[in-house]
Amino acid sequence: MATKSTGGIEKTKSTEVKKKLNVLIVDDDPSIRRIHEMIIKTIGGISQTAKNGEEAVILHLGGASFDLILMDKEMPERDGVSTTKKLREMKVTSMIVGVTSLAGQEEERKAFMEAGLNHCLEKPLTKDKILPLIRNLLGA
Amino acid sequence: MVLFVCFEQLSPIFLYNSVSWSTLAMNTTVVAQLQRQFQDYIVSLYQQGFLDSQFSELRKLQDEGSPDFVSEVVSLFFDDCSKLINTMSRSLEQPDNVDFKQLDSGVHQLKGSSSSVGARRVKNVCISFKECCDVQNREGCLRCLQQVDYEYKMLKTKLQDLFNLEQQILQAGGTIPQVDIN
């Protein structure tokens, strides 16, 4: 079936519209942002990046919305916990997945989850780790 | 006479094809040798602990649309290493005024990025570094800082050699072998 890509929407010749997964990557590390961008691209999604939580909030205040937000925890300006809380206060209903290296730090992980995450994944992120969550998201 | 003329006309083509085939055969050998060198080198990097399976994950993500993805990511990582090491070095300058919280934050960031690119030795030093930060051991932190600086520079040199080999393979008309380390 022929398709034409228009931003985040693929239009098919039929009336059916196939939406591409739209992801926000929030991390202060440029190499990690690039890796996560590439992972999302290889699974057929599109992504935007934010260098810290404050940028992520500003994007949402500007009207942006996303299917999925990959959220780092330790960031300057505004960290992942504060950002997640703020986005939930703003009624953002995106799936928010924490991506952090908190192995053996259960209290901190719990606090991050309680801020409003849907899931928390251990760094380094790989396609295999994120795919099951995305399948659930697309299935819903 | 006719045959002689025909042969004269044909022979340059014949000779050209012979030379072309010889060049092709030689080139194929060169490519195979380079590919072998590449495989051996990358395997040695894993065996010596410079890289772990996460680097393989990065190589799997690289495609025709982003042929420089891996070199781009490691370049970003090395730039970040340099900045973080400078910051951490400044934190450790004053013996009586070490900001261990800031130091810990830098180590955490470096540990995260090194694990994301598969820089195993750098990541392992960060683990020890964090332990020294936790007990506010300045001398231990200084040793770890020197070690992390050494390891990232060593890895940078090794990966540059690896990427140079890749370029040689591509310039010789070959393809980069996928090496399964797992």
Coordinates of C-alpha atoms in Angstrom, one line a residue:
Chain A
M1 CA 0.0 0.0 0.0
A2 CA 1.6 3.3 -1.0
T3 CA 2.3 5.7 1.8
K4 CA 3.3 9.3 2.1
S5 CA 5.1 10.6 5.1
T6 CA 3.8 13.9 6.5
G7 CA 5.5 14.8 9.8
G8 CA 4.5 12.2 12.3
I9 CA 1.6 10.8 10.2
E10 CA 1.9 8.3 7.4
K11 CA -1.1 8.6 5.1
T12 CA -2.0 5.5 3.2
K13 CA -4.1 5.4 0.0
S14 CA -7.0 4.1 2.0
T15 CA -8.6 6.3 4.7
E16 CA -6.5 4.6 7.4
V17 CA -3.8 6.8 9.0
K18 CA -0.9 5.1 10.5
K19 CA 0.7 7.3 13.2
K20 CA 4.4 7.1 13.8
L21 CA 5.5 6.9 17.5
N22 CA 6.5 10.4 18.6
V23 CA 9.1 10.3 21.3
L24 CA 10.7 13.0 23.5
I25 CA 14.3 12.1 24.7
V26 CA 15.3 14.0 27.9
D27 CA 18.9 13.6 28.8
D28 CA 21.8 16.0 29.5
D29 CA 24.3 13.6 27.9
P30 CA 24.7 14.3 24.1
S31 CA 26.0 10.8 23.3
I32 CA 23.1 9.2 25.1
R33 CA 20.6 11.5 23.4
R34 CA 22.1 10.4 20.0
I35 CA 21.9 6.7 20.9
H36 CA 18.3 7.0 22.0
E37 CA 17.4 8.9 18.9
M38 CA 18.9 6.1 16.8
I39 CA 17.1 3.4 18.7
I40 CA 13.8 5.2 18.2
K41 CA 14.6 5.7 14.5
T42 CA 15.3 2.0 14.0
I43 CA 12.0 1.0 15.4
G44 CA 10.2 3.4 13.1
G45 CA 9.5 6.3 15.4
I46 CA 10.4 10.0 15.3
S47 CA 12.0 11.9 18.2
Q48 CA 12.8 15.2 19.6
T49 CA 15.4 15.9 22.3
A50 CA 15.7 18.0 25.4
K51 CA 19.0 18.7 27.2
N52 CA 17.3 18.8 30.6
G53 CA 13.9 18.7 32.4
E54 CA 13.3 22.4 32.1
E55 CA 13.5 22.2 28.2
A56 CA 11.1 19.3 28.4
V57 CA 8.6 21.4 30.4
I58 CA 9.0 24.3 28.0
L59 CA 8.3 22.1 25.0
H60 CA 5.0 21.0 26.6
L61 CA 4.0 24.5 27.6
G62 CA 4.5 25.3 23.9
G63 CA 1.9 22.7 23.0
A64 CA 4.1 19.8 22.1
S65 CA 2.8 16.3 22.9
F66 CA 4.4 12.9 22.7
D67 CA 3.5 9.3 22.9
L68 CA 6.5 8.4 24.9
I69 CA 9.0 10.3 27.0
L70 CA 12.4 8.8 27.8
M71 CA 13.5 10.6 31.0
D72 CA 16.9 10.7 32.5
K73 CA 17.0 11.3 36.3
E74 CA 20.2 13.3 37.0
M75 CA 20.1 16.5 35.0
P76 CA 21.0 20.1 35.6
E77 CA 18.3 22.9 35.7
R78 CA 15.5 20.4 36.5
D79 CA 16.1 16.7 37.2
G80 CA 14.0 13.8 36.1
V81 CA 12.0 13.5 39.3
S82 CA 10.9 17.1 39.3
T83 CA 10.2 17.1 35.6
T84 CA 8.0 14.0 35.8
K85 CA 6.0 15.5 38.7
K86 CA 5.6 18.8 36.8
L87 CA 4.5 17.1 33.6
R88 CA 1.9 15.0 35.5
E89 CA 0.7 18.2 37.2
M90 CA 0.3 19.7 33.7
K91 CA -1.9 16.6 32.9
V92 CA 0.6 15.1 30.4
T93 CA -0.6 11.6 29.8
S94 CA 2.3 10.4 27.7
M95 CA 4.0 7.2 28.8
I96 CA 7.0 8.4 30.8
V97 CA 9.9 5.9 31.1
G98 CA 12.8 6.6 33.4
V99 CA 16.2 5.6 32.0
T100 CA 18.8 5.7 34.6
S101 CA 21.7 3.9 36.3
L102 CA 20.3 3.3 39.7
A103 CA 21.3 -0.3 40.2
G104 CA 21.2 -1.1 43.9
Q105 CA 19.6 2.2 44.8
E106 CA 16.1 1.1 45.4
E107 CA 15.0 4.1 47.4
E108 CA 15.9 6.5 44.7
R109 CA 14.3 4.3 42.0
K110 CA 11.1 4.1 44.1
A111 CA 11.1 7.9 44.4
F112 CA 11.5 8.3 40.7
M113 CA 8.6 5.9 40.0
E114 CA 6.4 7.7 42.5
A115 CA 7.0 11.0 40.7
G116 CA 4.8 9.6 38.0
L117 CA 6.8 7.2 35.8
N118 CA 5.0 4.4 34.0
H119 CA 8.3 2.3 33.9
C120 CA 11.9 2.6 34.9
L121 CA 14.7 1.0 32.7
E122 CA 18.3 0.5 33.6
K123 CA 21.0 2.2 31.4
P124 CA 22.2 1.4 28.9
L125 CA 19.0 1.4 26.9
T126 CA 18.8 -1.1 24.1
K127 CA 16.1 -1.9 21.5
D128 CA 15.3 -5.1 23.3
K129 CA 14.6 -3.3 26.5
I130 CA 12.3 -0.6 25.0
L131 CA 10.4 -2.7 22.4
P132 CA 8.0 -4.5 24.8
L133 CA 7.0 -1.2 26.3
I134 CA 6.4 0.3 22.8
R135 CA 4.4 -2.7 21.7
N136 CA 2.2 -2.3 24.7
L137 CA 1.8 1.4 24.0
L138 CA 0.9 0.9 20.3
G139 CA -1.3 -2.0 21.3
A140 CA -3.2 0.3 23.6
Chain B
M1 CA 46.1 -11.5 -42.3
V2 CA 42.5 -10.9 -41.3
L3 CA 43.0 -13.0 -38.3
F4 CA 46.2 -11.1 -37.4
V5 CA 44.3 -7.8 -37.8
C6 CA 41.5 -9.1 -35.7
F7 CA 43.9 -10.3 -33.0
E8 CA 45.6 -6.9 -33.0
Q9 CA 42.2 -5.3 -32.5
L10 CA 41.2 -7.8 -29.9
S11 CA 44.3 -8.0 -27.9
P12 CA 44.1 -4.6 -26.2
I13 CA 40.6 -5.6 -25.0
F14 CA 41.9 -9.0 -24.0
L15 CA 44.9 -7.5 -22.2
Y16 CA 42.7 -4.9 -20.6
N17 CA 40.4 -7.6 -19.3
S18 CA 43.3 -9.6 -18.1
V19 CA 44.7 -6.6 -16.2
S20 CA 41.2 -5.9 -14.8
W21 CA 40.8 -9.4 -13.5
S22 CA 44.3 -9.3 -11.9
T23 CA 43.5 -6.0 -10.3
L24 CA 40.2 -7.3 -9.1
A25 CA 41.8 -10.5 -7.6
M26 CA 44.5 -8.4 -5.9
N27 CA 42.0 -6.0 -4.6
T28 CA 39.8 -8.8 -3.2
T29 CA 42.8 -10.2 -1.4
V30 CA 43.6 -6.7 0.1
V31 CA 40.0 -6.3 1.2
A32 CA 40.0 -9.8 2.7
Q33 CA 43.2 -9.0 4.6
L34 CA 41.9 -5.7 5.9
Q35 CA 38.6 -7.4 6.9
R36 CA 40.6 -10.1 8.8
Q37 CA 42.7 -7.4 10.5
F38 CA 39.5 -5.5 11.5
Q39 CA 37.9 -8.7 13.0
D40 CA 41.1 -9.6 14.9
Y41 CA 41.5 -6.0 16.2
I42 CA 37.9 -5.6 17.4
V43 CA 37.9 -9.0 19.0
S44 CA 41.1 -8.0 20.9
L45 CA 39.4 -4.8 22.1
Y46 CA 36.7 -6.9 23.7
Q47 CA 39.1 -9.5 25.1
Q48 CA 41.3 -6.9 26.7
G49 CA 38.2 -5.3 28.3
F50 CA 38.2 -2.0 26.5
L51 CA 34.7 -2.7 25.1
D52 CA 31.7 -4.6 26.1
S53 CA 28.5 -5.9 24.4
Q54 CA 26.9 -2.4 24.4
F55 CA 29.4 -1.4 21.7
S56 CA 28.1 -4.3 19.6
E57 CA 24.6 -2.9 20.2
L58 CA 25.8 0.5 18.8
R59 CA 27.3 -1.2 15.7
K60 CA 24.0 -3.0 15.1
L61 CA 22.2 0.4 15.1
Q62 CA 24.4 1.8 12.5
D63 CA 22.9 1.6 9.0
E64 CA 23.3 3.0 5.5
G65 CA 21.4 6.1 6.4
S66 CA 23.7 6.8 9.3
P67 CA 27.1 5.3 8.3
D68 CA 29.0 7.4 10.8
F69 CA 26.7 6.8 13.8
V70 CA 29.2 4.9 16.0
S71 CA 32.1 7.3 15.4
E72 CA 29.7 10.2 16.0
V73 CA 28.5 8.8 19.3
V74 CA 32.0 7.9 20.6
S75 CA 33.2 11.4 19.5
L76 CA 30.5 12.9 21.6
F77 CA 31.4 10.6 24.5
F78 CA 35.1 11.5 24.4
D79 CA 34.3 15.3 24.3
D80 CA 32.1 14.8 27.3
C81 CA 34.9 12.8 29.1
S82 CA 37.3 15.6 28.6
K83 CA 35.0 18.2 30.0
L84 CA 33.9 16.1 33.0
I85 CA 37.5 15.2 33.8
N86 CA 38.5 18.9 33.8
T87 CA 35.6 19.7 36.1
M88 CA 36.4 16.8 38.4
S89 CA 40.0 17.8 38.5
R90 CA 39.0 21.3 39.6
S91 CA 36.8 19.9 42.3
L92 CA 39.8 18.0 43.7
E93 CA 42.3 20.9 43.5
Q94 CA 41.8 22.2 47.0
P95 CA 42.6 19.5 49.6
D96 CA 40.5 21.1 52.3
N97 CA 37.6 22.1 50.1
V98 CA 36.7 19.2 47.9
D99 CA 33.1 19.3 46.7
F100 CA 32.4 15.5 46.9
K101 CA 28.8 16.0 45.9
Q102 CA 29.8 17.7 42.6
L103 CA 32.5 15.1 42.1
D104 CA 30.0 12.3 42.6
S105 CA 27.6 13.9 40.1
G106 CA 30.4 14.0 37.5
V107 CA 31.3 10.4 38.2
H108 CA 27.7 9.3 37.9
Q109 CA 27.4 11.0 34.6
L110 CA 30.6 9.5 33.3
K111 CA 29.5 6.1 34.4
G112 CA 26.2 6.4 32.6
S113 CA 27.7 7.6 29.3
S114 CA 30.6 5.0 29.4
S115 CA 28.1 2.2 30.0
S116 CA 26.0 3.5 27.1
V117 CA 28.8 3.4 24.6
G118 CA 30.3 0.1 25.9
A119 CA 33.5 1.7 27.3
R120 CA 34.0 -1.1 29.8
R121 CA 37.3 -0.1 31.5
V122 CA 36.2 3.5 31.8
K123 CA 32.9 2.4 33.4
N124 CA 34.8 0.1 35.8
V125 CA 37.0 2.9 37.0
C126 CA 33.9 5.0 37.6
I127 CA 32.6 2.3 39.9
S128 CA 35.7 2.5 42.1
F129 CA 35.7 6.3 41.7
K130 CA 32.2 6.4 43.2
E131 CA 33.2 4.3 46.1
C132 CA 36.0 6.8 46.9
C133 CA 33.5 9.7 46.6
D134 CA 31.1 8.0 49.0
V135 CA 33.8 7.8 51.7
Q136 CA 35.2 11.2 50.8
N137 CA 38.6 9.7 50.1
R138 CA 40.4 12.5 48.2
E139 CA 43.6 10.5 47.5
G140 CA 41.6 7.6 46.2
C141 CA 39.6 10.0 44.0
L142 CA 42.8 11.5 42.6
R143 CA 44.0 8.1 41.7
C144 CA 40.7 7.2 40.0
L145 CA 40.7 10.5 38.1
Q146 CA 44.2 9.7 36.7
Q147 CA 43.1 6.2 35.8
V148 CA 39.9 7.4 34.1
D149 CA 41.9 9.9 32.1
Y150 CA 44.3 7.2 31.0
E151 CA 41.6 4.8 30.1
Y152 CA 39.5 7.1 28.0
K153 CA 42.6 8.4 26.1
M154 CA 43.7 4.8 25.5
L155 CA 40.2 3.8 24.3
K156 CA 40.1 6.9 22.0
T157 CA 43.4 5.9 20.3
K158 CA 42.2 2.3 19.9
L159 CA 38.9 3.3 18.4
Q160 CA 40.6 5.7 16.1
D161 CA 42.7 2.9 14.8
L162 CA 39.5 0.8 14.4
F163 CA 37.7 3.5 12.4
N164 CA 40.8 4.0 10.2
L165 CA 40.7 0.3 9.4
E166 CA 37.0 0.6 8.5
Q167 CA 37.9 3.5 6.1
Q168 CA 40.6 1.5 4.5
I169 CA 38.2 -1.4 3.9
L170 CA 35.5 0.9 2.4
Q171 CA 38.1 2.7 0.2
A172 CA 39.3 -0.7 -1.1
G173 CA 35.7 -1.5 -2.1
G174 CA 34.9 -3.9 0.8
T175 CA 32.2 -4.0 3.4
I176 CA 32.7 -3.8 7.2
P177 CA 32.3 -7.3 8.7
Q178 CA 29.7 -7.7 11.5
V179 CA 31.6 -9.3 14.4
D180 CA 29.4 -11.2 16.8
I181 CA 31.1 -11.0 20.2
N182 CA 28.2 -12.4 22.4

